[in-house]
Amino acid sequence: MRPTTFVSAHHVPTRRVRSRFSPQRLRRMRPHTLRRVVGIAVLAAAVTIGTLDYLAPEAGFVRVAVTARSLQAGHTLTQADIATKDFPRDLVPSDAYREAEEVLGKTLAIPVSAGELISPTRMVGPTLADALAGQPDSKIVAVEPDETGVVSVLRAGDIVDIIAAATEKGAAAPLAHRARVVNIVDKKIVLIALPSGAAEVVAAASLSSPLTLLISG
C-alpha cells in the first residue's frame, strides 16, 4: 500500500507567471515593436496623469480672497464682505490676498462686483497710489475743492489738474497736472493720487488757499 499524502488546506499550488514584457523579451523585440510598446506606455502614463488632474483639480488652483457681494468705493471691508474661492493658479496676480484676515478693515478705492479677486490695487493705500500715479512712493491726498459742483460729476479714475485759487497773498497757481482721482468721500472730499513731492505741495497749499479741480480729457 502506497503511503497517503496529506495536503494542507492552506496550501494552494502556484506556478510562476512570467511577465509579458520581461527584460529578456524586450531585448529580443524588433526595434519597431519596442517603439510601439514604449509609445503605448507613455500614452497610458499621460492619460493617468490627466485623469488625476481632472479628479484633483486643486493641484492647479490656489485659494484667494474674493468679495462676497457687490460693494461701493469707500466701503470698509468686514468679515461679511469677504469669501474665499479657488482660482486657476495662472490667473491669480502675485499680489492677490489669500486670506480674509489680510483685508479686514481695508477701504475699497473702486466699486467691485461679487466674486472679484481682492488685491492692494483695489484698496486705498500706497500700492494703489503708486499704480495710479505711475511712480513709486506716491501718496493719496485729500482735497476739498472750492467749487463743490465739480465733485458731483467726478468719478474714480478721472484725471484732473489742481489749481491754487488766487488769494490776497498771491495769484492763482497750478500745483499738479493730470492727477488721478482715487475716490470721493462724503460727496465733497476728493482723494487724489500724486507723486511724492507734488503731494506735499498740494497738501501744504490746501492749508492756506482754496483749491480748484479742472477735469482733464
XYZ file of N, CA and C in Angstrom:
651
model
N 0.851 -1.199 0.000
C 0.000 0.000 0.000
C 0.881 1.241 0.000
N 0.509 2.169 -0.890
C 1.294 3.404 -1.007
C 0.924 4.336 0.137
N 1.900 5.038 0.702
C 1.585 5.938 1.824
C 0.681 7.078 1.362
N -0.221 7.431 2.267
C -1.164 8.525 1.965
C -0.490 9.868 2.197
N -0.664 10.766 1.247
C -0.073 12.113 1.347
C -1.165 13.108 1.698
N -0.929 13.841 2.769
C -1.923 14.856 3.196
C -1.460 16.228 2.730
N -2.407 16.973 2.139
C -2.125 18.331 1.658
C -2.869 19.332 2.538
N -2.150 20.283 3.054
C -2.768 21.293 3.924
C -3.831 22.058 3.147
N -4.906 22.420 3.853
C -5.989 23.184 3.203
C -5.538 24.570 2.820
N -4.449 25.050 3.479
C -3.972 26.400 3.200
C -2.952 26.427 2.074
N -2.567 25.270 1.616
C -1.575 25.215 0.560
C -2.260 25.233 -0.795
N -1.955 26.239 -1.598
C -2.534 26.352 -2.943
C -1.407 26.248 -3.939
N -1.454 25.293 -4.800
C -0.378 25.157 -5.803
C -0.298 26.413 -6.654
N 0.875 26.874 -6.859
C 1.088 28.058 -7.686
C 2.090 27.753 -8.763
N 2.061 28.603 -9.795
C 3.060 28.489 -10.831
C 3.591 29.857 -11.150
N 4.780 29.901 -11.527
C 5.461 31.161 -11.796
C 4.893 31.799 -13.056
N 4.488 33.059 -12.909
C 3.930 33.797 -14.037
C 5.010 34.701 -14.589
N 5.296 34.514 -15.822
C 6.331 35.326 -16.463
C 5.728 36.610 -17.003
N 6.397 37.695 -16.768
C 5.933 38.980 -17.289
C 5.974 38.966 -18.807
N 4.936 39.554 -19.393
C 4.870 39.610 -20.845
C 5.979 40.476 -21.415
N 6.377 41.480 -20.608
C 7.400 42.402 -21.066
C 8.624 42.328 -20.154
N 9.136 41.124 -19.943
C 10.329 40.935 -19.138
C 11.535 41.527 -19.862
N 12.609 41.849 -19.143
C 13.798 42.412 -19.796
C 14.326 41.536 -20.921
N 14.294 40.203 -20.718
C 14.796 39.307 -21.753
C 13.967 39.402 -23.025
N 12.628 39.483 -22.831
C 11.762 39.545 -24.002
C 11.881 40.885 -24.707
N 12.050 41.974 -23.933
C 12.206 43.287 -24.544
C 13.455 43.352 -25.405
N 14.532 42.663 -24.949
C 15.769 42.675 -25.723
C 15.609 41.940 -27.039
N 14.700 40.949 -27.070
C 14.521 40.165 -28.291
C 13.545 40.816 -29.272
N 12.833 41.880 -28.820
C 11.856 42.538 -29.693
C 12.544 43.285 -30.818
N 11.841 43.346 -31.929
C 12.319 44.159 -33.037
C 12.203 45.645 -32.657
N 13.042 46.508 -33.238
C 13.027 47.934 -32.867
C 11.661 48.577 -33.007
N 10.945 48.309 -34.134
C 9.665 48.978 -34.317
C 8.635 48.491 -33.301
N 8.725 47.205 -32.913
C 7.817 46.684 -31.903
C 8.103 47.304 -30.548
N 9.380 47.453 -30.231
C 9.771 48.051 -28.968
C 9.299 49.504 -28.886
N 9.440 50.222 -30.019
C 8.979 51.610 -30.020
C 7.481 51.692 -29.782
N 6.757 50.715 -30.349
C 5.307 50.717 -30.170
C 4.944 50.478 -28.709
N 5.636 49.562 -28.068
C 5.380 49.271 -26.655
C 5.667 50.485 -25.784
N 6.814 51.132 -26.057
C 7.179 52.316 -25.286
C 6.158 53.429 -25.501
N 5.706 53.611 -26.755
C 4.721 54.644 -27.046
C 3.420 54.405 -26.301
N 2.980 53.155 -26.251
C 1.746 52.826 -25.524
C 1.910 53.132 -24.042
N 3.088 52.814 -23.497
C 3.334 53.066 -22.067
C 3.308 54.561 -21.768
N 3.921 55.360 -22.663
C 3.938 56.818 -22.460
C 2.530 57.378 -22.542
N 1.739 56.893 -23.513
C 0.369 57.367 -23.657
C -0.456 57.019 -22.424
N -0.278 55.808 -21.922
C -1.015 55.390 -20.728
C -0.658 56.263 -19.534
N 0.632 56.594 -19.412
C 1.060 57.453 -18.302
C 0.437 58.833 -18.425
N 0.385 59.367 -19.664
C -0.190 60.696 -19.873
C -1.674 60.706 -19.530
N -2.390 59.644 -19.934
C -3.814 59.548 -19.631
C -4.030 59.465 -18.122
N -3.159 58.719 -17.437
C -3.278 58.586 -15.989
C -3.078 59.925 -15.296
N -2.058 60.671 -15.725
C -1.782 61.980 -15.124
C -2.932 62.937 -15.378
N -3.450 62.914 -16.621
C -4.570 63.790 -16.944
C -5.807 63.457 -16.124
N -6.037 62.166 -15.911
C -7.175 61.747 -15.102
C -7.030 62.214 -13.666
N -5.816 62.100 -13.135
C -5.565 62.546 -11.764
C -5.787 64.053 -11.640
N -5.356 64.814 -12.646
C -5.566 66.261 -12.625
C -7.053 66.588 -12.666
N -7.812 65.793 -13.436
C -9.248 66.039 -13.528
C -9.938 65.715 -12.213
N -9.511 64.613 -11.591
C -10.126 64.198 -10.339
C -9.665 65.058 -9.171
N -8.488 65.676 -9.289
C -7.959 66.528 -8.216
C -7.571 67.879 -8.793
N -8.541 68.698 -9.215
C -8.237 69.971 -9.876
C -7.534 70.956 -8.968
N -7.594 70.742 -7.648
C -6.972 71.692 -6.748
C -5.464 71.764 -6.947
N -4.887 70.780 -7.624
C -3.446 70.798 -7.866
C -3.044 71.997 -8.702
N -3.931 72.484 -9.594
C -3.618 73.629 -10.430
C -4.341 74.886 -10.003
N -4.903 74.881 -8.797
C -5.674 76.006 -8.313
C -5.052 76.574 -7.038
N -5.420 77.805 -6.724
C -4.953 78.435 -5.498
C -6.137 79.154 -4.861
N -6.215 79.090 -3.548
C -7.330 79.719 -2.834
C -6.993 81.176 -2.528
N -7.922 82.072 -2.870
C -7.706 83.510 -2.691
C -8.938 84.152 -2.063
N -8.745 85.373 -1.568
C -9.856 86.139 -1.007
C -10.609 86.848 -2.126
N -11.941 86.800 -2.074
C -12.783 87.467 -3.067
C -13.889 88.205 -2.338
N -14.525 89.125 -3.049
C -15.653 89.839 -2.459
C -16.895 88.946 -2.458
N -17.599 88.936 -1.336
C -18.784 88.090 -1.211
C -20.025 88.741 -1.812
N -19.943 90.030 -2.095
C -21.088 90.755 -2.661
C -20.586 92.021 -3.348
N -21.452 92.682 -4.077
C -21.077 93.933 -4.733
C -20.928 95.028 -3.687
N -19.863 95.827 -3.820
C -19.560 96.859 -2.833
C -19.170 98.156 -3.530
N -19.440 99.270 -2.871
C -19.136 100.570 -3.425
C -17.761 101.056 -2.977
N -17.186 101.956 -3.754
C -15.925 102.571 -3.367
C -16.095 103.301 -2.042
N -15.062 103.245 -1.198
C -15.133 103.882 0.108
C -15.624 102.962 1.199
N -16.074 101.754 0.834
C -16.575 100.796 1.834
C -15.413 100.147 2.566
N -15.525 100.042 3.880
C -14.513 99.358 4.692
C -14.905 97.899 4.837
N -14.022 97.008 4.475
C -14.344 95.578 4.412
C -14.507 94.961 5.798
N -15.557 94.163 5.933
C -15.810 93.391 7.146
C -15.810 91.906 6.791
N -15.939 91.065 7.792
C -15.924 89.620 7.554
C -17.041 89.197 6.615
N -18.192 89.860 6.693
C -19.335 89.506 5.844
C -19.109 89.851 4.381
N -18.145 90.703 4.101
C -17.886 91.137 2.727
C -16.904 90.231 1.997
N -16.294 89.286 2.713
C -15.166 88.537 2.157
C -15.463 87.043 2.152
N -15.077 86.394 1.079
C -15.161 84.934 0.971
C -13.845 84.433 0.378
N -13.684 83.132 0.304
C -12.511 82.563 -0.352
C -12.978 81.653 -1.479
N -12.161 81.575 -2.518
C -12.535 80.795 -3.701
C -11.284 80.267 -4.378
N -11.398 79.091 -4.992
C -10.271 78.512 -5.725
C -10.267 79.054 -7.152
N -9.113 79.629 -7.555
C -8.935 80.175 -8.897
C -7.786 79.441 -9.587
N -7.816 79.323 -10.922
C -6.659 78.758 -11.633
C -5.404 79.551 -11.288
N -4.353 78.840 -10.950
C -3.120 79.477 -10.484
C -2.593 80.509 -11.480
N -2.713 80.223 -12.781
C -2.170 81.116 -13.800
C -2.937 82.432 -13.904
N -4.148 82.489 -13.348
C -4.968 83.690 -13.462
C -4.920 84.555 -12.208
N -4.179 84.123 -11.206
C -4.137 84.852 -9.934
C -2.927 85.782 -9.899
N -3.132 87.097 -9.725
C -1.997 88.017 -9.611
C -1.139 87.670 -8.402
N 0.134 87.964 -8.497
C 1.059 87.609 -7.409
C 0.739 88.366 -6.123
N 0.090 89.545 -6.221
C -0.183 90.319 -5.019
C -1.596 90.106 -4.484
N -2.330 89.142 -5.032
C -3.694 88.889 -4.562
C -3.669 88.388 -3.119
N -4.633 88.853 -2.333
C -4.723 88.402 -0.947
C -5.233 86.967 -0.912
N -4.634 86.151 -0.037
C -5.007 84.737 0.055
C -5.997 84.470 1.191
N -5.916 85.240 2.269
C -6.755 85.001 3.441
C -7.654 86.203 3.703
N -8.860 85.927 4.227
C -9.801 87.001 4.531
C -9.235 87.958 5.581
N -8.474 87.417 6.533
C -7.929 88.249 7.605
C -6.991 89.344 7.081
N -6.408 89.134 5.915
C -5.464 90.106 5.364
C -6.136 91.396 4.911
N -7.440 91.349 4.637
C -8.119 92.518 4.069
C -9.148 93.136 5.007
N -9.345 92.558 6.164
C -10.304 93.118 7.112
C -9.900 94.548 7.495
N -10.855 95.462 7.439
C -10.591 96.835 7.832
C -10.028 97.709 6.733
N -9.707 97.145 5.572
C -9.192 97.943 4.463
C -10.354 98.609 3.725
N -10.054 99.726 3.072
C -11.086 100.513 2.385
C -10.951 100.373 0.875
N -12.078 100.081 0.231
C -12.081 99.939 -1.223
C -11.918 101.298 -1.896
N -11.078 101.331 -2.917
C -10.881 102.559 -3.676
C -11.801 102.626 -4.892
N -12.298 101.471 -5.320
C -13.151 101.410 -6.507
C -14.319 100.470 -6.232
N -15.417 100.612 -6.968
C -16.526 99.667 -6.810
C -16.103 98.275 -7.283
N -16.640 97.246 -6.638
C -16.324 95.866 -7.030
C -17.606 95.051 -7.085
N -17.578 94.015 -7.906
C -18.706 93.088 -8.010
C -18.445 91.856 -7.158
N -19.473 91.096 -6.895
C -19.328 89.874 -6.114
C -18.411 88.897 -6.833
N -17.516 88.260 -6.077
C -16.631 87.244 -6.638
C -15.341 87.774 -7.216
N -15.079 89.082 -7.111
C -13.840 89.643 -7.655
C -12.658 89.373 -6.723
N -11.493 89.126 -7.329
C -10.267 88.981 -6.550
C -9.962 90.279 -5.821
N -9.404 90.165 -4.626
C -9.051 91.341 -3.842
C -7.534 91.491 -3.837
N -7.060 92.655 -4.272
C -5.625 92.927 -4.316
C -5.365 94.340 -3.820
N -4.113 94.678 -3.492
C -3.798 96.020 -2.978
C -4.190 97.150 -3.924
N -4.222 96.897 -5.232
C -4.559 97.963 -6.176
C -6.041 98.339 -6.134
N -6.839 97.579 -5.404
C -8.255 97.915 -5.247
C -8.515 98.645 -3.928
N -7.471 98.771 -3.117
C -7.613 99.363 -1.792
C -6.966 100.743 -1.732
N -7.508 101.589 -0.871
C -6.869 102.875 -0.612
C -5.573 102.597 0.137
N -4.442 103.014 -0.434
C -3.158 102.759 0.198
C -2.011 103.060 -0.738
N -0.782 102.859 -0.268
C 0.393 103.220 -1.078
C 0.513 102.433 -2.377
N 0.112 101.171 -2.383
C 0.209 100.381 -3.610
C -0.687 100.967 -4.692
N -1.887 101.346 -4.307
C -2.817 101.957 -5.264
C -2.280 103.302 -5.735
N -1.736 104.090 -4.817
C -1.190 105.399 -5.186
C -0.076 105.250 -6.211
N 0.815 104.288 -6.005
C 1.909 104.060 -6.952
C 1.368 103.663 -8.316
N 0.346 102.800 -8.314
C -0.213 102.321 -9.585
C -0.897 103.447 -10.352
N -1.621 104.312 -9.653
C -2.364 105.378 -10.323
C -1.468 106.545 -10.733
N -0.498 106.872 -9.879
C 0.388 107.987 -10.196
C 1.511 107.565 -11.136
N 1.753 106.273 -11.221
C 2.785 105.781 -12.132
C 4.201 105.965 -11.629
N 4.349 106.227 -10.330
C 5.676 106.418 -9.757
C 5.723 105.790 -8.366
N 6.890 105.297 -7.944
C 6.999 104.748 -6.589
C 6.924 105.839 -5.536
N 6.590 105.439 -4.325
C 6.499 106.369 -3.186
C 5.457 107.454 -3.393
N 4.433 107.167 -4.186
C 3.357 108.144 -4.383
C 2.430 108.157 -3.169
N 1.590 109.172 -3.113
C 0.711 109.333 -1.949
C -0.693 109.692 -2.402
N -1.633 109.510 -1.491
C -3.020 109.902 -1.753
C -3.336 111.113 -0.883
N -3.767 112.199 -1.517
C -4.042 113.463 -0.828
C -5.540 113.746 -0.859
N -6.069 114.205 0.265
C -7.481 114.591 0.340
C -7.610 116.065 -0.004
N -8.434 116.351 -1.015
C -8.638 117.731 -1.466
C -10.123 118.065 -1.379
N -10.430 119.215 -0.777
C -11.810 119.694 -0.743
C -11.904 120.903 -1.672
N -12.386 120.692 -2.882
C -12.391 121.778 -3.879
C -13.221 122.979 -3.444
N -12.794 124.136 -3.910
C -13.520 125.369 -3.622
C -14.891 125.348 -4.297
N -14.955 124.781 -5.482
C -16.220 124.674 -6.214
C -16.766 123.254 -6.040
N -17.770 123.127 -5.201
C -18.293 121.791 -4.893
C -19.050 121.169 -6.055
N -19.468 121.988 -7.017
C -20.228 121.443 -8.143
C -19.447 120.439 -8.956
N -18.126 120.613 -9.033
C -17.321 119.710 -9.837
C -17.262 118.317 -9.215
N -17.419 118.255 -7.901
C -17.324 116.956 -7.216
C -18.459 116.031 -7.648
N -19.615 116.593 -7.914
C -20.778 115.765 -8.262
C -20.613 115.035 -9.586
N -19.729 115.511 -10.450
C -19.541 114.861 -11.754
C -18.255 114.037 -11.808
N -17.462 114.082 -10.748
C -16.216 113.305 -10.737
C -16.498 111.845 -10.429
N -15.664 110.982 -10.976
C -15.715 109.552 -10.708
C -14.301 109.033 -10.465
N -14.213 107.948 -9.745
C -12.904 107.332 -9.524
C -12.261 107.012 -10.870
N -10.995 107.383 -11.027
C -10.287 107.164 -12.274
C -10.195 108.382 -13.154
N -11.003 109.422 -12.869
C -10.931 110.661 -13.653
C -9.572 111.335 -13.461
N -9.173 112.122 -14.450
C -7.907 112.853 -14.403
C -8.194 114.341 -14.243
N -7.497 114.966 -13.297
C -7.758 116.378 -13.009
C -6.442 117.153 -12.882
N -6.551 118.452 -13.099
C -5.473 119.386 -12.776
C -5.864 120.105 -11.491
N -4.886 120.394 -10.656
C -5.153 121.047 -9.372
C -4.571 122.461 -9.404
N -5.429 123.434 -9.122
C -5.035 124.845 -9.159
C -5.268 125.470 -7.787
N -4.291 126.224 -7.303
C -4.475 127.002 -6.084
C -5.115 128.320 -6.470
N -6.278 128.599 -5.892
C -7.016 129.808 -6.242
C -6.264 131.052 -5.778
N -6.539 132.172 -6.437
C -5.899 133.441 -6.074
C -6.358 133.898 -4.703
N -5.462 134.443 -3.938
C -5.755 134.996 -2.620
C -5.117 136.379 -2.510
N -5.290 137.016 -1.359
C -4.681 138.325 -1.125
C -3.159 138.233 -1.142
N -2.653 137.021 -0.853
C -1.202 136.853 -0.778
C -0.572 136.487 -2.121
N -1.371 136.090 -3.107
C -0.772 135.707 -4.373
C -1.792 135.332 -5.421
N -1.305 135.202 -6.648
C -2.182 134.854 -7.765
C -2.419 133.351 -7.798
N -3.382 132.974 -8.646
C -3.663 131.545 -8.830
C -2.435 130.857 -9.405
N -2.231 129.612 -8.984
C -1.034 128.896 -9.424
C -1.345 127.412 -9.627
N -0.882 126.837 -10.732
C -1.075 125.388 -10.940
C -0.185 124.592 -9.976
N -0.732 123.554 -9.401
C 0.006 122.746 -8.429
C 0.325 121.339 -8.953
N -0.611 120.748 -9.686
C -0.400 119.389 -10.193
C -1.151 119.225 -11.504
N -0.556 118.443 -12.391
C -1.127 118.246 -13.721
C -1.422 116.772 -13.946
N -2.628 116.482 -14.440
C -3.056 115.125 -14.787
C -2.918 114.162 -13.605
N -3.496 114.568 -12.503
C -3.553 113.697 -11.323
C -4.803 112.829 -11.411
N -4.738 111.653 -10.831
C -5.858 110.716 -10.965
C -6.686 110.649 -9.686
N -8.012 110.708 -9.858
C -8.937 110.631 -8.737
C -9.033 109.184 -8.248
N -8.877 109.024 -6.943
C -8.972 107.695 -6.334
C -10.394 107.420 -5.870
N -10.978 108.400 -5.201
C -12.321 108.200 -4.647
C -12.897 109.535 -4.217
N -14.215 109.581 -4.027
C -14.902 110.757 -3.497
C -15.547 110.361 -2.177
N -15.288 111.133 -1.138
C -15.787 110.825 0.205
C -16.794 111.887 0.627
N -17.954 111.420 1.101
C -18.999 112.326 1.616
C -19.411 113.392 0.599
N -19.256 113.103 -0.669
C -19.679 113.984 -1.759
C -19.024 115.367 -1.748
N -17.901 115.482 -1.037
C -17.238 116.792 -1.014
C -15.708 116.705 -0.962
N -15.183 115.588 -0.537
C -13.730 115.441 -0.438
C -13.251 114.480 -1.521
N -12.270 114.907 -2.264
C -11.740 114.100 -3.372
C -10.365 113.559 -2.989
N -10.210 112.244 -3.059
C -8.912 111.611 -2.808
C -8.175 111.507 -4.138
N -6.955 112.028 -4.182
C -6.197 112.113 -5.431
C -4.812 111.493 -5.234
N -4.387 110.658 -6.186
C -3.051 110.051 -6.147
C -2.061 110.994 -6.796
N -0.978 111.272 -6.073
C 0.040 112.193 -6.577
C 1.436 111.653 -6.289
N 2.383 111.942 -7.183
C 3.776 111.538 -6.913
C 4.306 112.261 -5.684
N 5.287 111.644 -5.036
C 5.929 112.274 -3.889
C 6.510 113.617 -4.324
N 6.345 114.632 -3.528
C 6.771 115.988 -3.895
C 5.557 116.803 -4.270
N 4.850 116.398 -5.306
C 3.619 117.084 -5.690
C 2.559 116.918 -4.613
N 2.532 115.757 -3.981
C 1.547 115.512 -2.922
C 1.755 116.475 -1.757
N 3.002 116.681 -1.368
C 3.289 117.597 -0.268
C 2.945 119.050 -0.640
N 3.206 119.432 -1.890
C 2.896 120.786 -2.346
C 1.394 121.034 -2.285
N 0.613 120.096 -2.768
C -0.844 120.242 -2.766
C -1.378 120.272 -1.338
N -0.874 119.375 -0.486
C -1.346 119.337 0.897
C -1.042 120.646 1.616
N 0.156 121.197 1.400
C 0.526 122.462 2.055
C -0.319 123.619 1.527
N -0.576 123.630 0.218
C -1.359 124.723 -0.373
C -2.798 124.705 0.120
N -3.324 123.525 0.369
C -4.717 123.429 0.811
C -4.928 124.048 2.187
N -3.861 124.244 2.942
C -3.977 124.839 4.275
C -4.122 126.362 4.227
N -3.693 126.967 3.119
C -3.676 128.429 3.055
C -4.527 129.020 1.940
N -4.950 128.201 0.975
C -5.760 128.733 -0.123
C -6.727 127.690 -0.645
N -7.882 128.125 -1.179
C -8.835 127.171 -1.765
C -8.225 126.518 -3.012
N -8.624 125.312 -3.267
C -8.127 124.576 -4.428
C -9.243 124.345 -5.433
N -8.897 124.432 -6.684
C -9.849 124.193 -7.767
C -9.386 123.000 -8.584
N -10.334 122.157 -8.973
C -10.035 120.983 -9.804
C -10.569 121.218 -11.213
N -9.718 120.995 -12.189
C -10.106 121.069 -13.592
C -10.092 119.653 -14.151
N -11.217 119.232 -14.690
C -11.290 117.881 -15.265
C -10.548 117.877 -16.590
N -9.594 116.974 -16.700
C -8.748 116.901 -17.890
C -9.215 115.760 -18.773
N -9.095 115.956 -20.091
C -9.529 114.921 -21.031
C -8.538 113.811 -21.151
